[in-house]
CSV table of N, CA and C in Angstrom, one decimal:
chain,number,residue,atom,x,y,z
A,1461,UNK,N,63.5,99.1,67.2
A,1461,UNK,CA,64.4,99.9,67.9
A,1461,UNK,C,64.9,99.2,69.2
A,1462,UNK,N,64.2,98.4,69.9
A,1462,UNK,CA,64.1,98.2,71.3
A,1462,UNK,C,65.5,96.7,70.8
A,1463,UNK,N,65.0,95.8,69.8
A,1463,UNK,CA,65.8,95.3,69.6
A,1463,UNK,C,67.4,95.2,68.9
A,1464,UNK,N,67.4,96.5,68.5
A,1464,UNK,CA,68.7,96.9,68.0
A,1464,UNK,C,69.5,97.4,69.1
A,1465,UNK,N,68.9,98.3,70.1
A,1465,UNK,CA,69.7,98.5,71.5
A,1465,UNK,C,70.2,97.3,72.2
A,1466,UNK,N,69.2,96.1,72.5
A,1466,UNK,CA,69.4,94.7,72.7
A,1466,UNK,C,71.1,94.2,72.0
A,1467,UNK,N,70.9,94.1,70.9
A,1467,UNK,CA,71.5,93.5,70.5
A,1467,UNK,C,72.9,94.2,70.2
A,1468,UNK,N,73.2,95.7,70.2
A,1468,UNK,CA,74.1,96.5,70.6
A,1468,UNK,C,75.0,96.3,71.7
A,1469,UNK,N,74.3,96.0,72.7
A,1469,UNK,CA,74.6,95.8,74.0
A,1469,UNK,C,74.9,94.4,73.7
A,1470,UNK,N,74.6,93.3,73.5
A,1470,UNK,CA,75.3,91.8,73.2
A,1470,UNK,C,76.5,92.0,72.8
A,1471,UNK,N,76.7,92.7,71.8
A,1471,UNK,CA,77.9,92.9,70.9
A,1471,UNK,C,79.1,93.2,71.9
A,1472,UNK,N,78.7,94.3,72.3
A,1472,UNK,CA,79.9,95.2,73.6
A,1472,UNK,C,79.9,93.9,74.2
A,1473,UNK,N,79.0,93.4,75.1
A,1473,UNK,CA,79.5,92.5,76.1
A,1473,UNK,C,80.4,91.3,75.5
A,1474,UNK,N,80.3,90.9,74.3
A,1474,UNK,CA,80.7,89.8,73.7
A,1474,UNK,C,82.1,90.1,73.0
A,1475,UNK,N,82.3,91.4,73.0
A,1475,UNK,CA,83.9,91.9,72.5
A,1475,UNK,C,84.7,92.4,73.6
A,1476,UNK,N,83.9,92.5,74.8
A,1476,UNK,CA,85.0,93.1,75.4
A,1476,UNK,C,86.0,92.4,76.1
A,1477,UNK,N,87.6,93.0,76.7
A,1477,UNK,CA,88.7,92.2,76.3
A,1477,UNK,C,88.4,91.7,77.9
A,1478,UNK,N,88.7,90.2,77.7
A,1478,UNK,CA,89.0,89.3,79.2
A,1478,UNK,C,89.3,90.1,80.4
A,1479,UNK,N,90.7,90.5,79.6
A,1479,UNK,CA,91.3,91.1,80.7
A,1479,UNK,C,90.8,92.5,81.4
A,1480,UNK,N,90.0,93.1,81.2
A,1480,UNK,CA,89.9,94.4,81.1
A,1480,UNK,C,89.4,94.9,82.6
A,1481,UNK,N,88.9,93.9,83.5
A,1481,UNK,CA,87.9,93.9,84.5
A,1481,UNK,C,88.8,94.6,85.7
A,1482,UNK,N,87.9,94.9,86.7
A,1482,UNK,CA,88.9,95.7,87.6
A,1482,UNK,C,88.9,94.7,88.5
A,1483,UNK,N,89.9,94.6,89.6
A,1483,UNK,CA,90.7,93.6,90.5
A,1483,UNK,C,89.7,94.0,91.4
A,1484,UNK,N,89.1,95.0,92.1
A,1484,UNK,CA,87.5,95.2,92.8
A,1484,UNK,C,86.9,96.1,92.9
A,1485,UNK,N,85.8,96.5,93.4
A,1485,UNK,CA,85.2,97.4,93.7
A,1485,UNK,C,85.8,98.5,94.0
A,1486,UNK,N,87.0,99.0,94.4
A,1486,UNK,CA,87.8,100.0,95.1
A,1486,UNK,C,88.1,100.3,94.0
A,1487,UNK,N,89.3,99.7,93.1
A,1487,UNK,CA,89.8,99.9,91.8
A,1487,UNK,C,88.9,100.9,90.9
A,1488,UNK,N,87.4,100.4,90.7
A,1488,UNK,CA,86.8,101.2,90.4
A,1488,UNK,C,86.6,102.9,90.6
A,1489,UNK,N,86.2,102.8,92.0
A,1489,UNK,CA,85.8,104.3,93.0
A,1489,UNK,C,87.1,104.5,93.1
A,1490,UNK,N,88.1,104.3,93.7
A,1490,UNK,CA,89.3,105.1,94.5
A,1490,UNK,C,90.9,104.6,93.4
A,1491,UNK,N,91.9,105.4,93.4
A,1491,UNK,CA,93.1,105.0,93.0
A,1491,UNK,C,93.8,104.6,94.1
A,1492,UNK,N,94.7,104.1,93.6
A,1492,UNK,CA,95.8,103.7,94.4
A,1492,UNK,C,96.1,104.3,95.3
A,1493,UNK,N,96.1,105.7,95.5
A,1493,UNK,CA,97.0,106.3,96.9
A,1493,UNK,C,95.9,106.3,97.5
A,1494,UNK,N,94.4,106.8,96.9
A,1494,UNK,CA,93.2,106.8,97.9
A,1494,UNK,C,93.0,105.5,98.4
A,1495,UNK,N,93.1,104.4,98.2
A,1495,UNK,CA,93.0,103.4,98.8
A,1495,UNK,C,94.6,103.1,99.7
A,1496,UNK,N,95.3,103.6,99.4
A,1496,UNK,CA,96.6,103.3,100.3
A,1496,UNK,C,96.4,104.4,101.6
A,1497,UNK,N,95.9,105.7,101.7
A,1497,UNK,CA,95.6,106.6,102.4
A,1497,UNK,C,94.3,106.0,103.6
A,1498,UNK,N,93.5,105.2,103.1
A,1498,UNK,CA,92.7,104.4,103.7
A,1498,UNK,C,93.3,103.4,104.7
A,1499,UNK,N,94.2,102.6,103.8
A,1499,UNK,CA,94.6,101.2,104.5
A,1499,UNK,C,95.7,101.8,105.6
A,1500,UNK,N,96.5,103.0,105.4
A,1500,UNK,CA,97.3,103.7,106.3
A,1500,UNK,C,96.2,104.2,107.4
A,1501,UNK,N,95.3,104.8,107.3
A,1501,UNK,CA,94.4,105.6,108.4
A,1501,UNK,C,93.6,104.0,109.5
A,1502,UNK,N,93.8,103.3,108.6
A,1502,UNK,CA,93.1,102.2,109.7
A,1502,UNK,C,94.2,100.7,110.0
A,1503,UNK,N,95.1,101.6,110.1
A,1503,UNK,CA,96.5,100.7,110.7
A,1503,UNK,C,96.5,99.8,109.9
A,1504,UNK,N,96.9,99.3,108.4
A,1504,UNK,CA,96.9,98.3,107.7
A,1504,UNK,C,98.4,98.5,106.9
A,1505,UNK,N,99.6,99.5,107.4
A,1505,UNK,CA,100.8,99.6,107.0
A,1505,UNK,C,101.6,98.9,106.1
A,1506,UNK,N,101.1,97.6,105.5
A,1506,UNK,CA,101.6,96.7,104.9
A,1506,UNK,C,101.2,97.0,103.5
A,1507,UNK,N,99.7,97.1,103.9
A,1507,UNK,CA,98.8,97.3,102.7
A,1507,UNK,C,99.5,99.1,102.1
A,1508,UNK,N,98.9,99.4,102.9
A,1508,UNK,CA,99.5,101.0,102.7
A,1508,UNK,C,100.5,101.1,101.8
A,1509,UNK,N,102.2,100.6,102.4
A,1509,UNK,CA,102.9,100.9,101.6
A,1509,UNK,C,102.7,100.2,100.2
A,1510,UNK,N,102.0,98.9,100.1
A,1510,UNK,CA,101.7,98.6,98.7
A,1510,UNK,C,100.9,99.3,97.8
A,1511,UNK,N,99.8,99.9,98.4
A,1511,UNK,CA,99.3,101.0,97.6
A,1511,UNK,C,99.3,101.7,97.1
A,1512,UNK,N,100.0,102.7,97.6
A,1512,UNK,CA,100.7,103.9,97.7
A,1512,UNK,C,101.4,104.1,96.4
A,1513,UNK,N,101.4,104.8,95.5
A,1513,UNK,CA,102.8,105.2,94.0
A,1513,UNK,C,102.8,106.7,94.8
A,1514,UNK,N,102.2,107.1,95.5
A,1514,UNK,CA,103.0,108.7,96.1
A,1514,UNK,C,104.0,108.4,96.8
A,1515,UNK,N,105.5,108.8,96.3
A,1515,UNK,CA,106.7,108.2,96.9
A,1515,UNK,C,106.7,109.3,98.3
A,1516,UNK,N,105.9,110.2,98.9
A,1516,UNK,CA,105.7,110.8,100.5
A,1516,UNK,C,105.2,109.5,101.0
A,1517,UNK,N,104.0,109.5,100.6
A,1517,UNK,CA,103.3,108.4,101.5
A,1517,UNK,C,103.7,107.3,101.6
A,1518,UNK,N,104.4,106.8,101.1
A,1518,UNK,CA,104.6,105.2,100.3
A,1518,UNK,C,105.4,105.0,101.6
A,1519,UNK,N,107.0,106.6,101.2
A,1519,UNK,CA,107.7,106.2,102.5
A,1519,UNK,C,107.4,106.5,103.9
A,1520,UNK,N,106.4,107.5,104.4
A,1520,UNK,CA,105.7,107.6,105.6
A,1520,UNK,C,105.1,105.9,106.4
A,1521,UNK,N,104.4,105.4,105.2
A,1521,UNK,CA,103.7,103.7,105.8
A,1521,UNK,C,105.1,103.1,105.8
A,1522,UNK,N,106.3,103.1,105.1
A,1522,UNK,CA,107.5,102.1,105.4
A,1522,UNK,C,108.4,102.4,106.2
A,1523,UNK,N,108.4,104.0,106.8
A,1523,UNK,CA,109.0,104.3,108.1
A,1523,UNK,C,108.0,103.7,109.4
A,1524,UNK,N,106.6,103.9,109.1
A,1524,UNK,CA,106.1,103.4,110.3
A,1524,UNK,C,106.5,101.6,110.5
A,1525,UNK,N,106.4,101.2,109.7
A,1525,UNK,CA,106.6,99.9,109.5
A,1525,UNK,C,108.1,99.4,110.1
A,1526,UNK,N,109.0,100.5,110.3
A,1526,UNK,CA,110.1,100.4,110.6
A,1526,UNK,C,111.2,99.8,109.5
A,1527,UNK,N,110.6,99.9,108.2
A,1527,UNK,CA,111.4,99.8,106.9
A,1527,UNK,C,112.2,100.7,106.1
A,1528,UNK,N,113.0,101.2,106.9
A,1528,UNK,CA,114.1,102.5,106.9
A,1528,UNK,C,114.5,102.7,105.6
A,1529,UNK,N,115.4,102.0,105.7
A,1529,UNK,CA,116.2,101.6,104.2
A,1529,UNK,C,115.0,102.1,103.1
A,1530,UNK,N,114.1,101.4,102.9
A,1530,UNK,CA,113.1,101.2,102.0
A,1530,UNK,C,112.3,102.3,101.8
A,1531,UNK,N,112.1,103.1,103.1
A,1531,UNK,CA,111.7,104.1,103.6
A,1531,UNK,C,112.3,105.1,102.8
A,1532,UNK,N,113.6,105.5,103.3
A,1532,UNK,CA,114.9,106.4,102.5
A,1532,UNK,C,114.6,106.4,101.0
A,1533,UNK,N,114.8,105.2,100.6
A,1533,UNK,CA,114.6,105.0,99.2
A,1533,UNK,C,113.5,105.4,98.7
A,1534,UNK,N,112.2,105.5,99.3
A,1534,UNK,CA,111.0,106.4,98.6
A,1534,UNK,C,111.4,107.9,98.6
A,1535,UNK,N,111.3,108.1,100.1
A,1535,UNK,CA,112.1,110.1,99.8
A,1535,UNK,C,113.1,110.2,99.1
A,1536,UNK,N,114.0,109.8,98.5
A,1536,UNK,CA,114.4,110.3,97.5
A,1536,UNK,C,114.6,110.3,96.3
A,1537,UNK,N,112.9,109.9,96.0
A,1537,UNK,CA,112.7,109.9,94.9
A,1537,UNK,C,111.6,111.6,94.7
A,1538,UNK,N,111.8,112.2,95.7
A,1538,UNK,CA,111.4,113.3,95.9
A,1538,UNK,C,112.3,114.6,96.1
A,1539,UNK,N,112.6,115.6,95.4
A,1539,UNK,CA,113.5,116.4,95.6
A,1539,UNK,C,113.1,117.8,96.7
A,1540,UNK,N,112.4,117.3,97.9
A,1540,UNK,CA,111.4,118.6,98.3
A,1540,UNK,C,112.2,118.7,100.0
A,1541,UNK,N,112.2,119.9,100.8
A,1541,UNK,CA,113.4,120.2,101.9
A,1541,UNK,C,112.5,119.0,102.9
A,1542,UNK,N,111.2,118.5,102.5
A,1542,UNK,CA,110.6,117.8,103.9
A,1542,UNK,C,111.0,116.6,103.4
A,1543,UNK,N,111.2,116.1,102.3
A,1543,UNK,CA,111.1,114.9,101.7
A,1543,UNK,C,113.3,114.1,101.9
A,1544,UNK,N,114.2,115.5,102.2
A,1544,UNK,CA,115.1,115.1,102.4
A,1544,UNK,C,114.8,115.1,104.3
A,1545,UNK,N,114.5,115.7,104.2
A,1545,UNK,CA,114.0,115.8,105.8
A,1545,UNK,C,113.7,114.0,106.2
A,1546,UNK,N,112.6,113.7,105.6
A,1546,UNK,CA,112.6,112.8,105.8
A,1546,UNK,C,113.3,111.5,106.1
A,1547,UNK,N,114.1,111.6,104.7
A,1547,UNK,CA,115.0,110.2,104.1
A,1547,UNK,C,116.4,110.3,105.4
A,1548,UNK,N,116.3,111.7,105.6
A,1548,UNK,CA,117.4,111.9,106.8
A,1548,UNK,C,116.8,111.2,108.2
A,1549,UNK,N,115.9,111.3,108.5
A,1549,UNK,CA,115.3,110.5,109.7
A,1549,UNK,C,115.6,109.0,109.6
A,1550,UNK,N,115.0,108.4,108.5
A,1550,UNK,CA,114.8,107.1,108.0
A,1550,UNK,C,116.0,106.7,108.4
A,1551,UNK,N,117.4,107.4,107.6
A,1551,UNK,CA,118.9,107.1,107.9
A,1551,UNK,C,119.0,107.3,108.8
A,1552,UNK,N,118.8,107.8,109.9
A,1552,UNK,CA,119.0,108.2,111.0
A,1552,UNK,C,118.7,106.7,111.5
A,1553,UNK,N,118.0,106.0,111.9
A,1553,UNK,CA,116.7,105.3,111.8
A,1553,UNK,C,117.7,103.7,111.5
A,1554,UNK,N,118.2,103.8,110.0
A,1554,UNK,CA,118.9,103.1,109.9
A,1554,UNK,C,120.2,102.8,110.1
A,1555,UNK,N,121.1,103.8,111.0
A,1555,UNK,CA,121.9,104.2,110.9
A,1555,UNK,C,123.2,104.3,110.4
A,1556,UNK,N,122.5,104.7,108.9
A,1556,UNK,CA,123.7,105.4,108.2
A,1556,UNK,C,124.0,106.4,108.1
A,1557,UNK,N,124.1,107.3,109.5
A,1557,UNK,CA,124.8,108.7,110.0
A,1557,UNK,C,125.2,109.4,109.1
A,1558,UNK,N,126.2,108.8,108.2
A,1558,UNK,CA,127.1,109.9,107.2
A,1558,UNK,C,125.5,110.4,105.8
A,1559,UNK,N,125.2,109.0,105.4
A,1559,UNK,CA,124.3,109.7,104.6
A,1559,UNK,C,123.2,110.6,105.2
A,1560,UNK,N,122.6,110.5,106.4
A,1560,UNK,CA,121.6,111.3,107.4
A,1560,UNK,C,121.7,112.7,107.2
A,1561,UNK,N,123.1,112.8,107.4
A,1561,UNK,CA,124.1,114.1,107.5
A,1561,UNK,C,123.8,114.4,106.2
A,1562,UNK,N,123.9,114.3,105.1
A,1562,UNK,CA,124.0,114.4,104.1
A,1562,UNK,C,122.4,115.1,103.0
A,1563,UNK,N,121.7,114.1,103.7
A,1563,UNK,CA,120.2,114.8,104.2
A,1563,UNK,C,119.8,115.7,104.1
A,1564,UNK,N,120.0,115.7,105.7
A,1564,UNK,CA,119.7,117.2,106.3
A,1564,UNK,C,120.0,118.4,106.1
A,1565,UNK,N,121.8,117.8,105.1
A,1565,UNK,CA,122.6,119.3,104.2
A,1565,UNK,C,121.6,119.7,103.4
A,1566,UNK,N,120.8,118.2,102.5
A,1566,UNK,CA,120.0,119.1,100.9
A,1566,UNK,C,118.8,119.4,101.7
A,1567,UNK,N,118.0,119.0,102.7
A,1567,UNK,CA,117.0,119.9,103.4
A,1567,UNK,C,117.5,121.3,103.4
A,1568,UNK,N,118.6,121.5,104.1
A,1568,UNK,CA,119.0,122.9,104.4
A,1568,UNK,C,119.0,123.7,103.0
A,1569,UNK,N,119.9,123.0,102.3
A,1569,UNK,CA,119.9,123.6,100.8
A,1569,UNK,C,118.8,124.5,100.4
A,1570,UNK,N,117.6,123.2,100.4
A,1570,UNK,CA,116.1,123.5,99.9
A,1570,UNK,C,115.6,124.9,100.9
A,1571,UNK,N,115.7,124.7,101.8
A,1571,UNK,CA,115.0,125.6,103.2
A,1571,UNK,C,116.3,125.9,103.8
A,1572,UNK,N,116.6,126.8,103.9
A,1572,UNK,CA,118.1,127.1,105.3
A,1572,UNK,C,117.2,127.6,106.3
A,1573,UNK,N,115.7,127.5,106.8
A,1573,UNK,CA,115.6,128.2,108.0
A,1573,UNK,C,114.6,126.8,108.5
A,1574,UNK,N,114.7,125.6,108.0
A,1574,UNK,CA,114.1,124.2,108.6
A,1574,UNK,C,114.6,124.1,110.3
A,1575,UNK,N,113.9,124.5,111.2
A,1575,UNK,CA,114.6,124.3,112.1
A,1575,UNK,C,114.9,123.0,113.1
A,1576,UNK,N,113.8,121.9,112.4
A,1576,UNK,CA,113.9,120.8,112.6
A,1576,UNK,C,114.9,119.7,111.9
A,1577,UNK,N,115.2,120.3,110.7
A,1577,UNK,CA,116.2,120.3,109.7
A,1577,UNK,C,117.8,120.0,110.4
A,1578,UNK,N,118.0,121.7,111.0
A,1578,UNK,CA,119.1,121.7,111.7
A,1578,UNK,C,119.1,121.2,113.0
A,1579,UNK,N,118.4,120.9,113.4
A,1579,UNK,CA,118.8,120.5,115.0
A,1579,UNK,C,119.1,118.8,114.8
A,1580,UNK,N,118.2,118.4,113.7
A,1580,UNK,CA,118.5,116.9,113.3
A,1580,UNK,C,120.1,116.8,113.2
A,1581,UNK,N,120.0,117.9,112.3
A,1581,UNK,CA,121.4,117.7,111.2
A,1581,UNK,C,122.9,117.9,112.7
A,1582,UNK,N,122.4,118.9,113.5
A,1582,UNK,CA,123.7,118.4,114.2
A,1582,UNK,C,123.4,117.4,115.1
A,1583,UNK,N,122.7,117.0,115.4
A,1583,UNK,CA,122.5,115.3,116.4
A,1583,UNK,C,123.0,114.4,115.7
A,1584,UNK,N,122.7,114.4,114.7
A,1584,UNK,CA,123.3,113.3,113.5
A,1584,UNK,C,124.8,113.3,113.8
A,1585,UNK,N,125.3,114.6,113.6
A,1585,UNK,CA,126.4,115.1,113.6
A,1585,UNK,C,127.5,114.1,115.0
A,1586,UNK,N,126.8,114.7,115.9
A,1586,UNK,CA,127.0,114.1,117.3
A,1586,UNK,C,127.0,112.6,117.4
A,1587,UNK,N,126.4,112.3,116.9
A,1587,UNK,CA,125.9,110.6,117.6
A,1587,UNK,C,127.3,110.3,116.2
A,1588,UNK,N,127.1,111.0,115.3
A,1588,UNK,CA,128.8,110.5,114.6
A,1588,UNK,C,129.8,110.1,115.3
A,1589,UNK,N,130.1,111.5,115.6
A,1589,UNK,CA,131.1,112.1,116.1
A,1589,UNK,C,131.8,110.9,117.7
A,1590,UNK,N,130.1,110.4,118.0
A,1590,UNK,CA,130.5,109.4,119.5
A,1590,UNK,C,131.1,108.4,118.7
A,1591,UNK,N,130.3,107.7,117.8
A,1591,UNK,CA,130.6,106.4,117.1
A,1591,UNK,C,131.7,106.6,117.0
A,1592,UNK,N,132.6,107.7,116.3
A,1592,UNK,CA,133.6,106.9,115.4
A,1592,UNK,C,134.8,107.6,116.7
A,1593,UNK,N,134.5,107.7,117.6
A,1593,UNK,CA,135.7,108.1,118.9
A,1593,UNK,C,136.1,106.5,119.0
């Protein structure tokens, strides 16, 4: 018996595929956003936004990073009134005013009583309105 379990176990170790192994110890215990939620909590933003496939988080570590654009581009891959909220900041951020504006409209859409929403949404408005005088 003892030696049939033995040799069971040879087999598995001797078939299993090359590639199959995890990249480390983390991979193992944590997924991707839990280890991106980590690398964000201990100032490691780079890492963070590589971790991350939750397109909130992903773009929270790429606005901190001050990666607007890239930032933007994760919230909208989310259809939620904070997640346009967001991508409206980001634009803001990067200043592409008209789309900002644009934003803050589908925030409102989602939530009409955001009231961080609207106050954005007319400053946006304003800081336009100077530019293009």
């Amino acid at each position: 018996m003892r030696w049939s379990l033995q040799a069971a176990v040879i087999l598995c170790i001797w078939n299993f595929p090359p590639n199959a192994s995890a990249g480390t110890w983390k991979d193992i215990f944590a997924t991707g956003n839990q280890q991106g939620r980590y690398a964000y909590e201990h100032r490691e933003l780079e890492r963070a936004a590589q971790l991350f496939s939750d397109p909130m988080w992903k773009g929270i570590a790429l606005y901190r990073l001050g990666k607007y654009e890239e930032a933007a581009q994760s919230f909208a891959e989310l259809q939620t009134a904070q997640a346009h909220f967001n991508r409206g900041n980001a634009l803001v951020k990067a200043k592409a005013y008209v789309l900002a504006i644009e934003a803050y409209e589908d925030a409102l859409k989602k939530e009409p009583s955001y009231a961080a929403a609207k106050r954005n949404h007319r400053l946006a408005k304003i800081i336009l309105a100077e530019i293009t005088k």
